[in-house]
Structure formats: C-alpha cells, structure tokens
GROMACS .gro file of C-alpha atoms in nm:
model
  318
    1UNK     CA    1   3.884  -0.873   7.175
    2UNK     CA    2   3.737  -1.062   7.468
    3UNK     CA    3   3.659  -0.739   7.651
    4UNK     CA    4   3.487  -0.592   7.344
    5UNK     CA    5   3.271  -0.900   7.313
    6UNK     CA    6   3.166  -0.875   7.677
    7UNK     CA    7   3.078  -0.508   7.645
    8UNK     CA    8   2.864  -0.578   7.331
    9UNK     CA    9   2.691  -0.864   7.508
   10UNK     CA   10   2.618  -0.645   7.807
   11UNK     CA   11   2.469  -0.371   7.584
   12UNK     CA   12   2.236  -0.623   7.414
   13UNK     CA   13   2.109  -0.745   7.753
   14UNK     CA   14   2.044  -0.389   7.864
   15UNK     CA   15   1.848  -0.306   7.542
   16UNK     CA   16   1.640  -0.625   7.580
   17UNK     CA   17   1.559  -0.536   7.938
   18UNK     CA   18   1.440  -0.186   7.840
   19UNK     CA   19   1.211  -0.328   7.569
   20UNK     CA   20   1.057  -0.570   7.817
   21UNK     CA   21   0.985  -0.286   8.057
   22UNK     CA   22   0.819  -0.084   7.778
   23UNK     CA   23   0.596  -0.381   7.689
   24UNK     CA   24   0.493  -0.415   8.052
   25UNK     CA   25   0.413  -0.046   8.064
   26UNK     CA   26   0.193  -0.069   7.756
   27UNK     CA   27   0.007  -0.367   7.897
   28UNK     CA   28  -0.055  -0.175   8.214
   29UNK     CA   29  -0.190   0.132   8.048
   30UNK     CA   30  -0.437  -0.066   7.834
   31UNK     CA   31  -0.631   0.055   7.532
   32UNK     CA   32  -0.712   0.394   7.688
   33UNK     CA   33  -0.349   0.478   7.722
   34UNK     CA   34  -0.270   0.385   7.362
   35UNK     CA   35  -0.565   0.588   7.235
   36UNK     CA   36  -0.453   0.885   7.437
   37UNK     CA   37  -0.100   0.859   7.296
   38UNK     CA   38  -0.232   0.857   6.940
   39UNK     CA   39  -0.452   1.160   7.012
   40UNK     CA   40  -0.148   1.350   7.137
   41UNK     CA   41   0.040   1.261   6.817
   42UNK     CA   42  -0.255   1.377   6.602
   43UNK     CA   43  -0.270   1.707   6.787
   44UNK     CA   44   0.102   1.757   6.731
   45UNK     CA   45   0.063   1.697   6.355
   46UNK     CA   46  -0.232   1.938   6.323
   47UNK     CA   47  -0.038   2.202   6.513
   48UNK     CA   48   0.250   2.168   6.271
   49UNK     CA   49   0.012   2.213   5.974
   50UNK     CA   50  -0.140   2.529   6.124
   51UNK     CA   51   0.200   2.679   6.197
   52UNK     CA   52   0.349   2.609   5.853
   53UNK     CA   53   0.028   2.659   5.643
   54UNK     CA   54   0.201   2.489   5.351
   55UNK     CA   55   0.020   2.157   5.330
   56UNK     CA   56  -0.327   2.088   5.191
   57UNK     CA   57  -0.601   1.985   5.436
   58UNK     CA   58  -0.799   1.687   5.311
   59UNK     CA   59  -0.863   1.700   4.930
   60UNK     CA   60  -0.874   2.079   4.906
   61UNK     CA   61  -0.619   2.234   4.671
   62UNK     CA   62  -0.448   2.541   4.803
   63UNK     CA   63  -0.366   2.823   4.561
   64UNK     CA   64  -0.283   3.190   4.594
   65UNK     CA   65  -0.512   3.481   4.510
   66UNK     CA   66  -0.299   3.561   4.207
   67UNK     CA   67  -0.349   3.213   4.066
   68UNK     CA   68  -0.721   3.231   4.136
   69UNK     CA   69  -0.743   3.566   3.956
   70UNK     CA   70  -0.561   3.426   3.652
   71UNK     CA   71  -0.790   3.122   3.654
   72UNK     CA   72  -1.104   3.339   3.652
   73UNK     CA   73  -0.964   3.555   3.370
   74UNK     CA   74  -0.882   3.245   3.165
   75UNK     CA   75  -1.231   3.103   3.218
   76UNK     CA   76  -1.388   3.431   3.101
   77UNK     CA   77  -1.170   3.426   2.788
   78UNK     CA   78  -1.268   3.068   2.705
   79UNK     CA   79  -1.638   3.145   2.757
   80UNK     CA   80  -1.613   3.453   2.532
   81UNK     CA   81  -1.447   3.250   2.254
   82UNK     CA   82  -1.714   2.980   2.278
   83UNK     CA   83  -1.988   3.242   2.255
   84UNK     CA   84  -1.821   3.405   1.954
   85UNK     CA   85  -1.785   3.071   1.774
   86UNK     CA   86  -2.149   2.990   1.841
   87UNK     CA   87  -2.263   3.327   1.703
   88UNK     CA   88  -2.045   3.282   1.393
   89UNK     CA   89  -2.185   2.934   1.337
   90UNK     CA   90  -2.543   3.063   1.363
   91UNK     CA   91  -2.462   3.349   1.124
   92UNK     CA   92  -2.322   3.110   0.861
   93UNK     CA   93  -2.623   2.883   0.905
   94UNK     CA   94  -2.860   3.178   0.855
   95UNK     CA   95  -2.671   3.278   0.538
   96UNK     CA   96  -2.699   2.926   0.398
   97UNK     CA   97  -3.069   2.920   0.472
   98UNK     CA   98  -3.119   3.260   0.310
   99UNK     CA   99  -2.924   3.168  -0.002
  100UNK     CA  100  -3.078   2.825  -0.051
  101UNK     CA  101  -3.432   2.898   0.064
  102UNK     CA  102  -3.426   2.598   0.299
  103UNK     CA  103  -3.628   2.616   0.615
  104UNK     CA  104  -3.394   2.633   0.917
  105UNK     CA  105  -3.568   2.346   1.091
  106UNK     CA  106  -3.482   2.108   0.806
  107UNK     CA  107  -3.175   1.906   0.894
  108UNK     CA  108  -2.944   1.737   0.646
  109UNK     CA  109  -3.094   1.402   0.739
  110UNK     CA  110  -3.443   1.531   0.669
  111UNK     CA  111  -3.341   1.677   0.331
  112UNK     CA  112  -3.167   1.353   0.236
  113UNK     CA  113  -3.479   1.158   0.327
  114UNK     CA  114  -3.694   1.400   0.127
  115UNK     CA  115  -3.470   1.363  -0.181
  116UNK     CA  116  -3.485   0.985  -0.156
  117UNK     CA  117  -3.863   0.997  -0.129
  118UNK     CA  118  -3.893   1.217  -0.440
  119UNK     CA  119  -3.663   0.992  -0.644
  120UNK     CA  120  -3.849   0.675  -0.547
  121UNK     CA  121  -4.179   0.844  -0.627
  122UNK     CA  122  -4.045   0.933  -0.973
  123UNK     CA  123  -3.987   0.562  -1.037
  124UNK     CA  124  -4.363   0.506  -1.030
  125UNK     CA  125  -4.511   0.833  -1.152
  126UNK     CA  126  -4.235   1.051  -1.300
  127UNK     CA  127  -4.095   1.084  -1.652
  128UNK     CA  128  -3.846   0.814  -1.750
  129UNK     CA  129  -3.506   0.864  -1.906
  130UNK     CA  130  -3.271   0.592  -2.032
  131UNK     CA  131  -2.900   0.645  -2.088
  132UNK     CA  132  -2.794   0.407  -2.363
  133UNK     CA  133  -2.444   0.288  -2.263
  134UNK     CA  134  -2.414   0.010  -2.517
  135UNK     CA  135  -2.176   0.213  -2.739
  136UNK     CA  136  -1.885   0.250  -2.498
  137UNK     CA  137  -1.678  -0.048  -2.618
  138UNK     CA  138  -1.464   0.160  -2.854
  139UNK     CA  139  -1.429   0.467  -2.636
  140UNK     CA  140  -1.089   0.575  -2.507
  141UNK     CA  141  -0.996   0.608  -2.139
  142UNK     CA  142  -1.031   0.985  -2.165
  143UNK     CA  143  -1.375   0.958  -2.326
  144UNK     CA  144  -1.491   0.712  -2.057
  145UNK     CA  145  -1.378   0.952  -1.785
  146UNK     CA  146  -1.571   1.237  -1.945
  147UNK     CA  147  -1.883   1.021  -1.974
  148UNK     CA  148  -1.854   0.914  -1.608
  149UNK     CA  149  -1.837   1.281  -1.511
  150UNK     CA  150  -2.147   1.358  -1.718
  151UNK     CA  151  -2.337   1.077  -1.544
  152UNK     CA  152  -2.239   1.222  -1.206
  153UNK     CA  153  -2.356   1.572  -1.300
  154UNK     CA  154  -2.680   1.438  -1.448
  155UNK     CA  155  -2.760   1.246  -1.132
  156UNK     CA  156  -2.673   1.549  -0.917
  157UNK     CA  157  -2.912   1.770  -1.116
  158UNK     CA  158  -3.186   1.510  -1.089
  159UNK     CA  159  -3.148   1.493  -0.709
  160UNK     CA  160  -3.198   1.871  -0.685
  161UNK     CA  161  -3.501   1.878  -0.915
  162UNK     CA  162  -3.842   1.941  -0.762
  163UNK     CA  163  -3.989   1.694  -1.012
  164UNK     CA  164  -3.713   1.441  -1.082
  165UNK     CA  165  -3.697   1.185  -1.361
  166UNK     CA  166  -3.642   0.815  -1.305
  167UNK     CA  167  -3.304   0.730  -1.456
  168UNK     CA  168  -3.211   0.395  -1.607
  169UNK     CA  169  -2.859   0.310  -1.725
  170UNK     CA  170  -2.905   0.044  -1.994
  171UNK     CA  171  -2.650  -0.177  -2.166
  172UNK     CA  172  -2.431  -0.124  -1.861
  173UNK     CA  173  -2.228  -0.415  -1.724
  174UNK     CA  174  -2.060  -0.412  -1.384
  175UNK     CA  175  -1.738  -0.553  -1.529
  176UNK     CA  176  -1.704  -0.281  -1.793
  177UNK     CA  177  -1.430  -0.014  -1.791
  178UNK     CA  178  -1.701   0.255  -1.768
  179UNK     CA  179  -1.843   0.102  -1.451
  180UNK     CA  180  -1.497   0.096  -1.293
  181UNK     CA  181  -1.447   0.457  -1.398
  182UNK     CA  182  -1.780   0.558  -1.242
  183UNK     CA  183  -1.681   0.391  -0.915
  184UNK     CA  184  -1.345   0.568  -0.923
  185UNK     CA  185  -1.472   0.916  -1.008
  186UNK     CA  186  -1.818   0.931  -0.852
  187UNK     CA  187  -1.844   0.909  -0.473
  188UNK     CA  188  -2.130   0.685  -0.366
  189UNK     CA  189  -2.199   0.567  -0.721
  190UNK     CA  190  -2.299   0.219  -0.602
  191UNK     CA  191  -2.572   0.383  -0.390
  192UNK     CA  192  -2.724   0.595  -0.668
  193UNK     CA  193  -3.103   0.572  -0.674
  194UNK     CA  194  -3.144   0.458  -1.034
  195UNK     CA  195  -3.172   0.139  -1.235
  196UNK     CA  196  -2.868  -0.031  -1.382
  197UNK     CA  197  -2.918  -0.315  -1.628
  198UNK     CA  198  -2.719  -0.506  -1.886
  199UNK     CA  199  -3.026  -0.525  -2.109
  200UNK     CA  200  -3.063  -0.302  -2.411
  201UNK     CA  201  -3.314  -0.017  -2.382
  202UNK     CA  202  -3.501  -0.149  -2.688
  203UNK     CA  203  -3.584  -0.475  -2.509
  204UNK     CA  204  -3.698  -0.321  -2.181
  205UNK     CA  205  -3.991  -0.113  -2.303
  206UNK     CA  206  -4.248  -0.131  -2.582
  207UNK     CA  207  -4.095   0.026  -2.893
  208UNK     CA  208  -4.392   0.257  -2.944
  209UNK     CA  209  -4.319   0.427  -2.609
  210UNK     CA  210  -3.956   0.505  -2.692
  211UNK     CA  211  -3.825   0.838  -2.820
  212UNK     CA  212  -3.454   0.856  -2.901
  213UNK     CA  213  -3.323   1.210  -2.859
  214UNK     CA  214  -3.063   1.284  -3.123
  215UNK     CA  215  -2.952   1.612  -3.288
  216UNK     CA  216  -2.983   1.444  -3.631
  217UNK     CA  217  -3.360   1.398  -3.608
  218UNK     CA  218  -3.594   1.597  -3.832
  219UNK     CA  219  -3.859   1.626  -3.560
  220UNK     CA  220  -3.837   1.883  -3.282
  221UNK     CA  221  -3.941   1.775  -2.934
  222UNK     CA  222  -4.259   1.959  -2.842
  223UNK     CA  223  -4.334   1.831  -2.493
  224UNK     CA  224  -4.224   1.586  -2.223
  225UNK     CA  225  -4.481   1.308  -2.215
  226UNK     CA  226  -4.513   1.093  -1.903
  227UNK     CA  227  -4.623   0.803  -2.120
  228UNK     CA  228  -4.299   0.808  -2.319
  229UNK     CA  229  -3.952   0.680  -2.236
  230UNK     CA  230  -3.678   0.915  -2.357
  231UNK     CA  231  -3.337   0.782  -2.456
  232UNK     CA  232  -3.004   0.964  -2.455
  233UNK     CA  233  -2.703   0.811  -2.624
  234UNK     CA  234  -2.422   0.774  -2.373
  235UNK     CA  235  -2.154   0.855  -2.623
  236UNK     CA  236  -1.850   1.080  -2.596
  237UNK     CA  237  -1.683   1.068  -2.935
  238UNK     CA  238  -1.396   1.308  -2.997
  239UNK     CA  239  -1.371   1.184  -3.356
  240UNK     CA  240  -1.728   1.317  -3.405
  241UNK     CA  241  -1.889   1.029  -3.590
  242UNK     CA  242  -2.217   1.161  -3.724
  243UNK     CA  243  -2.562   1.007  -3.695
  244UNK     CA  244  -2.452   0.716  -3.472
  245UNK     CA  245  -2.752   0.740  -3.238
  246UNK     CA  246  -2.991   0.832  -3.519
  247UNK     CA  247  -2.897   0.522  -3.718
  248UNK     CA  248  -2.932   0.302  -3.411
  249UNK     CA  249  -3.284   0.433  -3.350
  250UNK     CA  250  -3.377   0.369  -3.713
  251UNK     CA  251  -3.249   0.011  -3.692
  252UNK     CA  252  -3.502  -0.056  -3.416
  253UNK     CA  253  -3.783   0.149  -3.578
  254UNK     CA  254  -3.794   0.388  -3.284
  255UNK     CA  255  -3.917   0.747  -3.305
  256UNK     CA  256  -3.656   1.020  -3.283
  257UNK     CA  257  -3.664   1.383  -3.174
  258UNK     CA  258  -3.422   1.670  -3.128
  259UNK     CA  259  -3.426   1.960  -2.888
  260UNK     CA  260  -3.603   2.265  -3.037
  261UNK     CA  261  -3.283   2.467  -3.063
  262UNK     CA  262  -3.355   2.579  -3.419
  263UNK     CA  263  -3.705   2.692  -3.324
  264UNK     CA  264  -3.610   2.914  -3.030
  265UNK     CA  265  -3.244   2.999  -3.089
  266UNK     CA  266  -3.038   3.154  -3.368
  267UNK     CA  267  -2.679   3.125  -3.472
  268UNK     CA  268  -2.446   3.391  -3.347
  269UNK     CA  269  -2.129   3.488  -3.527
  270UNK     CA  270  -1.809   3.396  -3.350
  271UNK     CA  271  -1.440   3.395  -3.427
  272UNK     CA  272  -1.427   3.023  -3.510
  273UNK     CA  273  -1.764   3.028  -3.689
  274UNK     CA  274  -1.854   2.727  -3.474
  275UNK     CA  275  -2.216   2.616  -3.430
  276UNK     CA  276  -2.313   2.283  -3.280
  277UNK     CA  277  -2.628   2.124  -3.143
  278UNK     CA  278  -2.436   1.832  -2.990
  279UNK     CA  279  -2.462   1.850  -2.611
  280UNK     CA  280  -2.339   1.640  -2.322
  281UNK     CA  281  -2.599   1.412  -2.168
  282UNK     CA  282  -2.611   1.620  -1.847
  283UNK     CA  283  -2.675   1.937  -2.053
  284UNK     CA  284  -2.960   1.767  -2.240
  285UNK     CA  285  -3.102   1.650  -1.910
  286UNK     CA  286  -3.088   2.001  -1.761
  287UNK     CA  287  -3.296   2.123  -2.055
  288UNK     CA  288  -3.552   1.843  -2.021
  289UNK     CA  289  -3.576   1.884  -1.643
  290UNK     CA  290  -3.615   2.263  -1.660
  291UNK     CA  291  -3.882   2.239  -1.930
  292UNK     CA  292  -4.073   1.971  -1.737
  293UNK     CA  293  -4.075   2.202  -1.435
  294UNK     CA  294  -4.146   2.534  -1.612
  295UNK     CA  295  -4.311   2.436  -1.943
  296UNK     CA  296  -4.094   2.707  -2.100
  297UNK     CA  297  -3.858   2.608  -2.384
  298UNK     CA  298  -3.659   2.935  -2.403
  299UNK     CA  299  -3.585   2.918  -2.030
  300UNK     CA  300  -3.496   2.550  -2.056
  301UNK     CA  301  -3.267   2.598  -2.356
  302UNK     CA  302  -3.092   2.886  -2.186
  303UNK     CA  303  -3.020   2.647  -1.900
  304UNK     CA  304  -2.838   2.389  -2.111
  305UNK     CA  305  -2.709   2.551  -2.429
  306UNK     CA  306  -2.404   2.765  -2.358
  307UNK     CA  307  -2.297   3.051  -2.581
  308UNK     CA  308  -1.989   2.848  -2.675
  309UNK     CA  309  -2.214   2.632  -2.891
  310UNK     CA  310  -2.272   2.935  -3.115
  311UNK     CA  311  -2.645   2.969  -3.038
  312UNK     CA  312  -2.837   3.234  -2.845
  313UNK     CA  313  -3.206   3.291  -2.779
  314UNK     CA  314  -3.390   3.484  -3.047
  315UNK     CA  315  -3.499   3.764  -2.814
  316UNK     CA  316  -3.141   3.818  -2.692
  317UNK     CA  317  -3.011   3.916  -3.038
  318UNK     CA  318  -2.952   4.288  -3.061
   0.00000   0.00000   0.00000
C-alpha cells in the first residue's frame, strides 16, 4: 500500500511538471505561435472535408442530381396544377357573367353597394308596399314558418328588381313568435333594408292613399301608382277563412283592389277542378314588381300565377 501511494504521488508530480513546461512554451511562442497553431488545425479540418465530401460547406445544402431532378419535376407539376386551377376559375367566372349578364369588372362588393343604393332610393321615390302582420296572433307554428319564408322570398325578389319597392312590415313586434321565426329562418333578417314598426298600417299613412290588395275585392287593379301605398295581408291560413283582409279594409274605409286575374286569365280544367286566386305574398309581389317594370299584365301574371292555381293566360288556351 505504501509503495502504491508513493508511485501515484510520483506520477502526479511528473504530470504537473509537464503542464508547467507546456505553459512556459506557450508563453514563449506568444500570440503568433497560437495563431499559427489554429491555422494548422483549420487546414486539417478543411482537408478532411474535401477528402470525405460528405459535409455541407457553410449554409449550402448538398443534394444529389437525382434529388434535384425530382425536385424540378415536382415544381413543374405544381405549377401546371396552379395554372389549370386558374384557368378553370376564369372559365367558371366567364360562365357566371354570361348567364347573369353582369359586367366582369363588377365585384360582389360593388353589386352589394349598388343594391343597397337602389333600395334606399326606393324609400324616397319608389312605390311603397306594406305587409300587414297584425293578424298573426292566431296562426300556428307551421303557418308562421311559411309566412317567414314568404317574407324572405319577397325581400329577395325586391333586391333583384331593377326598380324595387320600399317595403314596410307593419303591426310587427320584435317579441312576437313571427319575429323569432324570421330570425331563425332568414339569414341576415335583422339587416334587411326595410321598415319594421309595431304601428298599424292604417295609422301610418293617410287613408285615401291606401289600397288593400285582396282577392275578394270587386275592383281590378289597373296600374301601380307611386302616390298610393299598397297593402298585402300577411296571413297564412290553412283553414281558409274567407274575406278576412277585405273586411279589415272595409272597417277602416280603405279602398280595395284585386289582381286582374279574371281579366287576363281563364280557368283551365284539372283533375281536382281546383281554381283559386289566393296567392302567397311573395307571388303577389312578383306580379306587382314585374308589372311595374314592364307595364304588361299578362307577363306579370304569368310570373306569379302558377298553373296549379287552375288559371292560364287567355292566349295560351288551345
């Protein structure tokens, strides 16, 4: 044990002596010697890289010719697909323009702005139409849903019209089941460009300017007068109570009119022998809007009266 300890102690002294000699040597050589040593090391490393040719130099990424060829082929494929998608997109856009007659430079934002401008202009100078919604208290859930759908279609037709009406929903409360149904069924209903009021249509306008459109009237509508306010009864009644809107108009001493279906159309025989002049409010509106634009009753009636009602135009009867 003692001998081992002496040998270990002697080895430590020898190692310490060698380190001291190396430090002296470094001090003697100075900075030039150290720099030269590092240069030799750098040369050795570069030589190893050149001999192996397996390590990247700097930030350059090494890859084989086969990989490069595959990369170029992939890039060409991606470019070709992008070009094809672009051509297909332009083709679909051209088809939409051709079918709708819209100028290609008109963006959706521009068309939306144009529609808004036309609707707001109608508020001041266009024909006015009131939808009387004061009779919805006794309507069923199904009837309310159908009425909400008719309001949506009416508003959609008015937005597309070249000469839109200004629409006013009267007798319409925001806490009513119909209002909730409109919010549920009609996207963007709260942003519709129309008037909504709890007031009755008979208290909003002078009575002499009102014309209540009802199929029970004896007088056929001859023209759409900008000085008049036309009223449609917002009523979906599956029990088919007769003369509800007509009686309401009489109670307020308001003029009534019906669409000139009898003047321009005739009954056509069908299996059920069914003939009706009762139309949904959006169908009545389509007739009014088409006539206001074309001044042609046959064309307007054809737009809104389907053959299922049992009526056809006189000139279409064989």
